[in-house]
Tab-separated table of C-alpha atoms in Angstrom:
chain	number	residue	atom	x	y	z
A	1	MET	CA	10.498	11.485	17.437
A	2	LEU	CA	12.896	8.763	18.592
A	3	ALA	CA	13.306	7.160	15.174
A	4	LEU	CA	16.500	7.810	12.766
A	5	ALA	CA	15.343	9.815	9.692
A	6	THR	CA	15.931	8.550	6.295
A	7	THR	CA	17.576	10.002	3.475
A	8	ALA	CA	18.188	8.901	-0.200
A	9	GLY	CA	20.902	6.509	-0.718
A	10	CYS	CA	24.583	7.700	-1.354
A	11	ALA	CA	26.676	6.357	-4.272
A	12	HIS	CA	30.192	7.167	-3.677
A	13	LYS	CA	32.629	4.275	-1.261
A	14	ALA	CA	35.134	6.368	0.459
A	15	PRO	CA	38.707	4.870	0.602
A	16	PRO	CA	39.639	3.469	3.959
A	17	PRO	CA	41.991	5.549	6.315
A	18	GLY	CA	46.187	5.684	5.694
A	19	ALA	CA	45.023	5.302	1.285
A	20	THR	CA	46.857	7.166	-0.962
A	21	ALA	CA	45.088	10.451	-1.683
A	22	ALA	CA	43.816	10.783	-5.190
A	23	ASN	CA	43.980	14.573	-6.578
A	24	PRO	CA	43.899	16.088	-3.470
A	25	ILE	CA	41.909	19.044	-2.981
A	26	ALA	CA	44.095	22.187	-2.639
A	27	PRO	CA	42.935	26.137	-1.531
A	28	VAL	CA	42.921	28.219	-4.752
A	29	ALA	CA	44.236	31.621	-4.414
A	30	LEU	CA	41.858	34.367	-4.623
A	31	PRO	CA	41.868	37.553	-5.765
A	32	LYS	CA	41.682	40.732	-3.533
A	33	THR	CA	38.517	42.342	-3.065
A	34	SER	CA	37.697	45.954	-3.375
A	35	PRO	CA	37.194	47.977	-0.345
A	36	GLU	CA	32.925	48.495	-0.998
A	37	ALA	CA	32.615	44.770	-0.842
A	38	GLN	CA	35.325	44.413	1.980
A	39	ALA	CA	33.156	46.729	4.407
A	40	ALA	CA	29.885	45.237	3.753
A	41	PHE	CA	31.282	42.032	4.393
A	42	ASP	CA	32.981	43.425	8.158
A	43	GLU	CA	29.859	44.754	9.008
A	44	GLY	CA	27.989	41.257	8.628
A	45	VAL	CA	30.897	39.554	10.422
A	46	ARG	CA	30.493	41.972	12.802
A	47	ILE	CA	26.498	41.833	13.392
A	48	MET	CA	27.096	37.934	13.600
A	49	ARG	CA	29.635	38.266	16.611
A	50	THR	CA	26.955	39.784	17.994
A	51	GLY	CA	25.405	36.749	19.043
A	52	ARG	CA	23.295	34.055	17.118
A	53	LYS	CA	19.752	35.994	17.483
A	54	HIS	CA	21.242	38.814	15.510
A	55	TYR	CA	22.187	36.440	12.600
A	56	LYS	CA	18.621	37.840	10.609
A	57	ASP	CA	20.239	41.235	10.499
A	58	ALA	CA	23.779	40.150	8.981
A	59	ARG	CA	21.846	38.810	5.951
A	60	ASP	CA	22.130	41.985	4.064
A	61	PRO	CA	25.258	43.169	4.746
A	62	LEU	CA	26.591	39.982	3.666
A	63	THR	CA	24.328	39.752	0.517
A	64	ARG	CA	25.257	43.231	-0.214
A	65	ALA	CA	28.740	42.059	-0.264
A	66	THR	CA	28.533	39.510	-2.641
A	67	ARG	CA	26.566	41.742	-5.180
A	68	LEU	CA	29.756	43.574	-5.267
A	69	ASP	CA	31.829	41.045	-5.649
A	70	GLY	CA	30.667	37.439	-6.853
A	71	ARG	CA	33.725	35.909	-5.616
A	72	LEU	CA	34.548	36.959	-2.070
A	73	PHE	CA	34.103	33.228	-0.895
A	74	GLU	CA	34.222	34.297	2.839
A	75	ALA	CA	30.509	36.587	2.266
A	76	TRP	CA	28.699	33.366	0.814
A	77	HIS	CA	29.613	30.722	3.222
A	78	ASP	CA	28.844	33.456	6.074
A	79	LEU	CA	25.622	33.640	4.113
A	80	GLY	CA	25.451	29.715	4.573
A	81	VAL	CA	25.942	30.365	8.080
A	82	VAL	CA	23.437	32.771	8.803
A	83	GLU	CA	20.705	30.739	6.551
A	84	THR	CA	21.017	27.346	8.157
A	85	ALA	CA	20.999	29.386	11.977
A	86	LEU	CA	17.450	30.627	10.445
A	87	GLY	CA	16.436	27.391	9.735
A	88	ASN	CA	16.942	27.721	5.469
A	89	PHE	CA	18.553	24.761	4.466
A	90	ASP	CA	17.772	24.901	0.870
A	91	ALA	CA	19.247	28.761	0.930
A	92	ALA	CA	21.894	27.418	2.804
A	93	VAL	CA	22.983	24.739	0.365
A	94	ASP	CA	22.837	27.379	-2.332
A	95	ASP	CA	24.945	29.337	-0.397
A	96	PHE	CA	27.424	26.599	0.524
A	97	LYS	CA	27.521	25.673	-2.922
A	98	LYS	CA	28.711	29.101	-4.356
A	99	ALA	CA	31.582	29.301	-1.344
A	100	LEU	CA	32.536	26.395	-2.604
A	101	ASP	CA	32.486	26.744	-6.116
A	102	ILE	CA	34.971	29.829	-5.705
A	103	GLN	CA	37.288	28.125	-2.746
A	104	PRO	CA	37.319	24.181	-3.253
A	105	GLY	CA	39.864	23.356	-1.108
A	106	ALA	CA	37.808	25.119	2.127
A	107	ARG	CA	37.814	22.453	4.141
A	108	GLN	CA	34.875	23.933	6.930
A	109	THR	CA	32.981	24.902	3.883
A	110	VAL	CA	32.698	21.254	3.240
A	111	LEU	CA	31.310	20.306	6.432
A	112	ALA	CA	28.902	23.030	6.499
A	113	TYR	CA	27.558	22.567	2.742
A	114	GLY	CA	27.144	18.473	3.902
A	115	GLU	CA	25.252	19.450	7.083
A	116	SER	CA	23.185	21.748	5.195
A	117	LEU	CA	22.262	19.369	2.578
A	118	ARG	CA	21.446	16.414	5.106
A	119	ARG	CA	19.449	18.964	7.038
A	120	ALA	CA	17.720	19.814	3.221
A	121	HIS	CA	16.916	15.766	3.107
A	122	ASN	CA	19.452	15.314	0.634
A	123	GLY	CA	21.156	12.807	1.723
A	124	LYS	CA	22.876	11.087	-1.156
A	125	LYS	CA	24.418	14.559	-2.343
A	126	ALA	CA	26.108	15.108	1.389
A	127	GLY	CA	27.304	11.768	0.996
A	128	GLU	CA	29.328	12.510	-2.453
A	129	ILE	CA	30.112	15.588	-1.136
A	130	TYR	CA	32.402	13.698	2.354
A	131	SER	CA	33.169	10.653	-0.168
A	132	ARG	CA	34.869	13.170	-2.388
A	133	TRP	CA	36.669	15.147	0.065
A	134	LEU	CA	37.718	11.215	1.616
A	135	THR	CA	39.336	10.483	-1.535
A	136	SER	CA	41.499	13.567	-1.280
A	137	ASP	CA	41.859	12.987	2.241
A	138	PRO	CA	41.587	9.342	3.406
A	139	ASN	CA	42.429	10.570	7.076
A	140	ASP	CA	40.053	13.195	7.866
A	141	PHE	CA	37.973	11.769	11.048
A	142	GLU	CA	35.428	14.115	11.398
A	143	MET	CA	34.470	13.726	7.446
A	144	ARG	CA	34.376	10.064	7.726
A	145	ALA	CA	32.216	10.416	11.037
A	146	ARG	CA	29.607	12.142	8.583
A	147	TYR	CA	29.923	10.163	6.136
A	148	SER	CA	29.593	7.116	8.427
A	149	GLN	CA	26.080	9.029	9.765
A	150	VAL	CA	24.549	9.846	6.417
A	151	LEU	CA	25.255	6.375	5.066
A	152	ARG	CA	23.320	5.128	8.119
A	153	GLU	CA	20.669	8.060	7.800
A	154	ALA	CA	20.230	6.724	4.260
A	155	GLY	CA	19.936	2.680	4.900
A	156	GLU	CA	17.531	0.279	6.043
A	157	PRO	CA	18.619	-2.814	7.715
A	158	GLY	CA	19.706	-5.565	5.144
A	159	SER	CA	20.995	-2.786	2.325
A	160	SER	CA	24.077	-2.320	1.275
A	161	THR	CA	23.995	1.102	2.429
A	162	LEU	CA	23.685	0.303	6.037
A	163	ASP	CA	26.391	-2.348	5.405
A	164	GLU	CA	29.314	0.434	4.193
A	165	SER	CA	27.648	2.660	7.333
A	166	LEU	CA	29.028	-0.131	9.643
A	167	GLU	CA	32.375	-0.510	7.635
A	168	GLN	CA	32.955	3.695	7.626
A	169	ALA	CA	31.779	2.972	11.467
A	170	ARG	CA	34.755	0.497	12.086
A	171	LEU	CA	37.072	2.419	10.042
A	172	LEU	CA	36.783	5.339	12.599
A	173	LEU	CA	38.009	3.014	15.341
A	174	THR	CA	41.030	1.990	13.569
A	175	GLU	CA	41.431	5.620	12.726
A	176	ALA	CA	40.995	6.864	16.644
A	177	GLY	CA	44.126	5.032	17.663
A	178	GLY	CA	44.758	6.053	21.613
A	179	ASP	CA	42.815	9.319	20.695
A	180	VAL	CA	39.914	9.010	23.388
A	181	SER	CA	37.155	11.572	22.109
A	182	HIS	CA	37.703	10.289	18.594
A	183	THR	CA	37.550	6.384	20.031
A	184	VAL	CA	34.176	7.711	22.057
A	185	ILE	CA	33.004	9.159	18.541
A	186	ALA	CA	33.747	5.916	17.022
A	187	TYR	CA	31.701	3.758	19.211
A	188	ASN	CA	29.319	6.213	19.306
A	189	ALA	CA	28.629	5.872	15.242
A	190	LEU	CA	28.953	1.770	15.706
A	191	SER	CA	26.363	1.575	17.879
A	192	LEU	CA	24.039	4.332	15.797
A	193	THR	CA	24.784	1.803	13.177
A	194	TYR	CA	23.795	-1.371	14.867
A	195	TYR	CA	20.782	0.472	16.374
A	196	LYS	CA	19.653	0.563	12.943
A	197	MET	CA	20.329	-2.628	12.170
A	198	GLY	CA	18.006	-3.567	15.416
A	199	LYS	CA	21.033	-4.845	17.193
A	200	PHE	CA	20.014	-2.992	20.043
A	201	GLU	CA	22.517	-5.203	22.427
A	202	LEU	CA	24.941	-4.536	20.322
A	203	ALA	CA	24.001	-0.848	20.375
A	204	GLU	CA	24.457	-1.381	23.859
A	205	THR	CA	27.819	-2.558	24.607
A	206	ALA	CA	29.413	-0.507	21.959
A	207	LEU	CA	27.664	2.800	23.311
A	208	HIS	CA	28.675	1.435	27.322
A	209	LYS	CA	32.319	1.179	26.346
A	210	ALA	CA	32.198	4.971	24.759
A	211	ALA	CA	30.383	5.509	28.210
A	212	ASP	CA	33.451	4.456	30.288
A	213	LEU	CA	36.003	5.773	28.237
A	214	ASP	CA	34.295	9.378	28.834
A	215	PRO	CA	31.583	9.172	31.011
A	216	LYS	CA	30.612	13.208	31.159
A	217	SER	CA	29.356	12.711	27.387
A	218	ALA	CA	25.995	13.496	26.761
A	219	PHE	CA	25.355	12.050	23.218
A	220	VAL	CA	26.594	8.973	24.656
A	221	TRP	CA	24.320	8.790	26.955
A	222	ASN	CA	20.993	10.303	25.171
A	223	ASN	CA	21.901	7.677	22.457
A	224	LEU	CA	22.045	5.122	25.506
A	225	GLY	CA	18.531	6.495	26.721
A	226	LEU	CA	17.101	5.905	22.604
A	227	VAL	CA	18.134	1.649	22.686
A	228	ALA	CA	16.581	1.539	26.600
A	229	PHE	CA	13.055	3.269	25.091
A	230	GLU	CA	13.316	0.930	22.201
A	231	ARG	CA	13.856	-2.137	24.409
A	232	GLY	CA	10.775	-1.103	26.057
A	233	HIS	CA	12.227	0.424	29.499
A	234	ASP	CA	10.951	3.943	29.730
A	235	GLN	CA	12.470	4.007	33.080
A	236	GLU	CA	15.886	3.610	32.493
A	237	ALA	CA	15.777	5.959	29.150
A	238	PHE	CA	14.220	8.302	30.942
A	239	LEU	CA	16.945	8.818	33.360
A	240	ASP	CA	19.801	8.355	30.454
A	241	PHE	CA	17.954	11.043	28.990
A	242	GLN	CA	18.020	13.031	32.216
A	243	LYS	CA	21.407	12.316	32.716
A	244	ALA	CA	22.569	13.959	29.244
A	245	SER	CA	20.403	16.612	29.908
A	246	GLU	CA	22.602	17.382	32.791
A	247	LEU	CA	25.676	16.859	31.480
A	248	ASP	CA	24.646	19.386	28.429
A	249	PRO	CA	21.651	21.885	29.614
A	250	LYS	CA	21.341	23.121	25.924
A	251	TYR	CA	21.601	19.204	24.179
A	252	VAL	CA	17.908	19.821	22.634
A	253	GLN	CA	17.416	15.914	21.313
A	254	ALA	CA	17.968	14.777	25.105
A	255	ARG	CA	15.644	17.603	26.202
A	256	LEU	CA	13.228	16.079	23.272
A	257	ASN	CA	13.563	12.613	23.720
A	258	LYS	CA	12.997	13.248	27.495
A	259	ALA	CA	9.746	14.796	26.241
A	260	VAL	CA	8.787	11.889	24.590
A	261	VAL	CA	8.523	10.108	27.425
A	262	TYR	CA	6.229	12.017	29.244
A	263	LEU	CA	4.370	11.948	26.196
A	264	ASP	CA	4.215	8.100	26.121
A	265	CYS	CA	3.189	8.269	29.894
A	266	GLY	CA	0.690	10.577	29.667
A	267	ASP	CA	2.264	13.361	31.419
A	268	TYR	CA	1.622	16.757	29.013
A	269	LYS	CA	2.668	19.235	31.484
A	270	ARG	CA	6.039	18.281	32.327
A	271	ALA	CA	6.405	17.228	28.312
A	272	ARG	CA	5.979	20.966	27.669
A	273	SER	CA	7.941	21.792	29.920
A	274	ASP	CA	11.062	20.547	28.472
A	275	LEU	CA	9.885	20.919	24.894
A	276	GLU	CA	9.163	24.701	26.161
A	277	LYS	CA	13.041	24.830	27.041
A	278	ALA	CA	14.370	22.852	23.675
A	279	VAL	CA	12.378	25.651	21.555
A	280	GLU	CA	13.937	28.370	23.144
A	281	ILE	CA	17.289	26.943	22.863
A	282	ASP	CA	16.890	25.772	19.173
A	283	PRO	CA	13.720	27.977	17.823
A	284	ASN	CA	14.668	26.493	14.190
A	285	ASP	CA	13.897	22.902	15.204
A	286	ALA	CA	10.674	21.929	13.301
A	287	GLU	CA	10.702	18.775	15.411
A	288	SER	CA	10.995	20.062	18.847
A	289	GLN	CA	7.836	22.245	17.688
A	290	VAL	CA	5.708	19.410	16.196
A	291	ALA	CA	6.194	17.715	19.633
A	292	LEU	CA	5.722	20.669	21.398
A	293	GLY	CA	1.875	20.973	19.713
A	294	VAL	CA	1.194	17.523	20.560
A	295	ALA	CA	2.112	18.059	24.241
A	296	SER	CA	-0.267	21.330	24.227
A	297	ARG	CA	-2.639	19.705	22.699
A	298	GLY	CA	-2.816	16.778	25.395
A	299	ASP	CA	-3.129	19.394	27.869
A	300	GLY	CA	-5.933	20.958	25.900
A	301	LYS	CA	-3.869	24.187	24.932
A	302	PHE	CA	-5.064	24.170	21.379
A	303	ASP	CA	-4.125	27.882	20.450
A	304	GLU	CA	-0.780	27.377	21.514
A	305	SER	CA	-0.781	24.215	19.783
A	306	ARG	CA	-1.906	25.451	16.145
A	307	LYS	CA	0.943	27.948	16.927
A	308	ALA	CA	3.464	25.495	17.257
A	309	TYR	CA	2.072	23.402	14.264
A	310	GLU	CA	2.986	26.666	12.387
A	311	ARG	CA	6.265	27.323	13.148
A	312	ALA	CA	7.154	23.845	12.304
A	313	LEU	CA	5.644	24.706	8.788
A	314	ASP	CA	7.464	27.864	8.752
A	315	ILE	CA	11.279	26.523	9.519
A	316	GLU	CA	10.339	23.354	7.346
A	317	PRO	CA	7.688	23.786	4.561
A	318	ASP	CA	5.545	20.837	3.648
A	319	TYR	CA	6.720	19.030	6.977
A	320	PRO	CA	4.480	15.888	7.098
A	321	PRO	CA	4.849	15.747	11.125
A	322	ALA	CA	3.116	19.382	11.744
A	323	LEU	CA	0.691	18.805	7.943
A	324	TYR	CA	-0.774	15.661	9.945
A	325	ASP	CA	-1.243	17.004	13.359
A	326	LEU	CA	-2.268	20.704	11.973
A	327	GLY	CA	-5.579	18.169	9.781
A	328	VAL	CA	-5.926	15.827	13.300
A	329	LEU	CA	-6.175	19.172	15.140
A	330	TYR	CA	-8.663	21.040	13.071
A	331	MET	CA	-10.653	17.734	12.348
A	332	ASP	CA	-11.184	16.473	16.260
A	333	PHE	CA	-10.983	19.410	17.938
A	334	ASP	CA	-11.441	22.616	16.189
A	335	LYS	CA	-13.866	20.907	14.179
A	336	ASP	CA	-13.175	22.944	10.793
A	337	PRO	CA	-13.569	20.582	8.568
A	338	ALA	CA	-11.946	22.265	5.198
A	339	LYS	CA	-8.832	23.276	7.098
A	340	ALA	CA	-8.440	19.691	8.117
A	341	LYS	CA	-9.106	18.815	4.668
A	342	ASP	CA	-6.062	20.978	3.604
A	343	PHE	CA	-4.071	19.989	5.387
A	344	LEU	CA	-4.625	16.239	5.314
A	345	ASN	CA	-4.332	16.903	1.698
A	346	GLN	CA	-1.503	18.302	1.712
A	347	TYR	CA	0.277	15.780	3.924
A	348	LEU	CA	-0.520	13.089	1.527
A	349	GLN	CA	0.987	15.040	-1.234
A	350	ALA	CA	4.179	15.548	0.920
A	351	VAL	CA	4.799	11.689	1.774
A	352	ASP	CA	4.961	8.759	-0.263
A	353	LYS	CA	3.017	5.605	-0.721
A	354	SER	CA	4.432	3.666	1.882
A	355	ASP	CA	4.123	6.162	4.685
A	356	SER	CA	2.757	4.322	7.542
A	357	ARG	CA	-0.080	7.000	8.728
A	358	ARG	CA	-1.695	7.147	5.021
A	359	PRO	CA	-4.113	4.693	5.917
A	360	ASP	CA	-5.442	6.623	8.787
A	361	VAL	CA	-5.237	10.417	6.780
A	362	GLU	CA	-7.575	8.239	4.185
A	363	ALA	CA	-9.743	7.318	6.171
A	364	ARG	CA	-10.226	10.552	7.829
A	365	LEU	CA	-10.485	12.547	4.290
A	366	LYS	CA	-13.444	9.531	3.213
A	367	GLU	CA	-14.861	10.653	6.809
A	368	LEU	CA	-14.896	14.262	5.887
A	369	LYS	CA	-16.253	14.039	2.891
């Protein structure tokens, strides 16, 4: 939960800020839609404006709008927003792609498309999307920050991909100029790349520079906690995560990380408390659901543990941590060998041969025969 995710490598390298734009991506003129399609689209937007908890109800009118007019760019974009909010990232990818096929110059759709690709574990494609936009606009700071992120998540220590992430983070510092918020984001990107490289002192130095510029930045304090935890300073990490949670009570990752410290100490009740708040804030985060399952299992609440793992699989089918923990739950606590074998076998199918848990799973399956 505290580790950074990994995805496939990225193939394209973005030009530096100030470079001459090649083939700028301009918005195209779109024809006016039919009154029927517009009415269906307006209904979907009206529902979305009532709040995220109603997004599911917006799906039908937005889908109807696209059927009435397959070139209604805004309806495809909003469908992508809805599917992202519901945790259906593959569906969101399809919707945003259709939107961009119609309107390639829609910057917000490019950002949303790249993020849905990243969350669907296709960092390579996300990197290509961001890099292509940066070729059109080398001075787009937010797009470069996203590009550095997917490179970082894809890279391994010593890889050229991680080196390129570091270079892009340094370019962010150059591009930030005197803008404090941009400089904080750049230092944060730099620190996370150093963290991924295992250079924890450099990561901490960059984060302290960011905290000096903006002491109220929740994500900076959260990442200071990550570095402290990695260095074995659990109490310092907890205080950093706590500060991040106080600065932004809806910051799910900080609550999740604070709960990990509790879990590491065997304090399952307090871990559950933070994780219940985390899943209330974002019920479509599979990682938080699995962590809640672990905390509930440790607290002896096996039914709640099972429901949390199953919810994680509803959000992200074949999610390896949920498959593994369900297998363990059925094997060690519910004493149901058939279901344990089923989930553990699914786990082996979902991970590659280098997965660190594979030996444990294979040993458990031998024991279950």
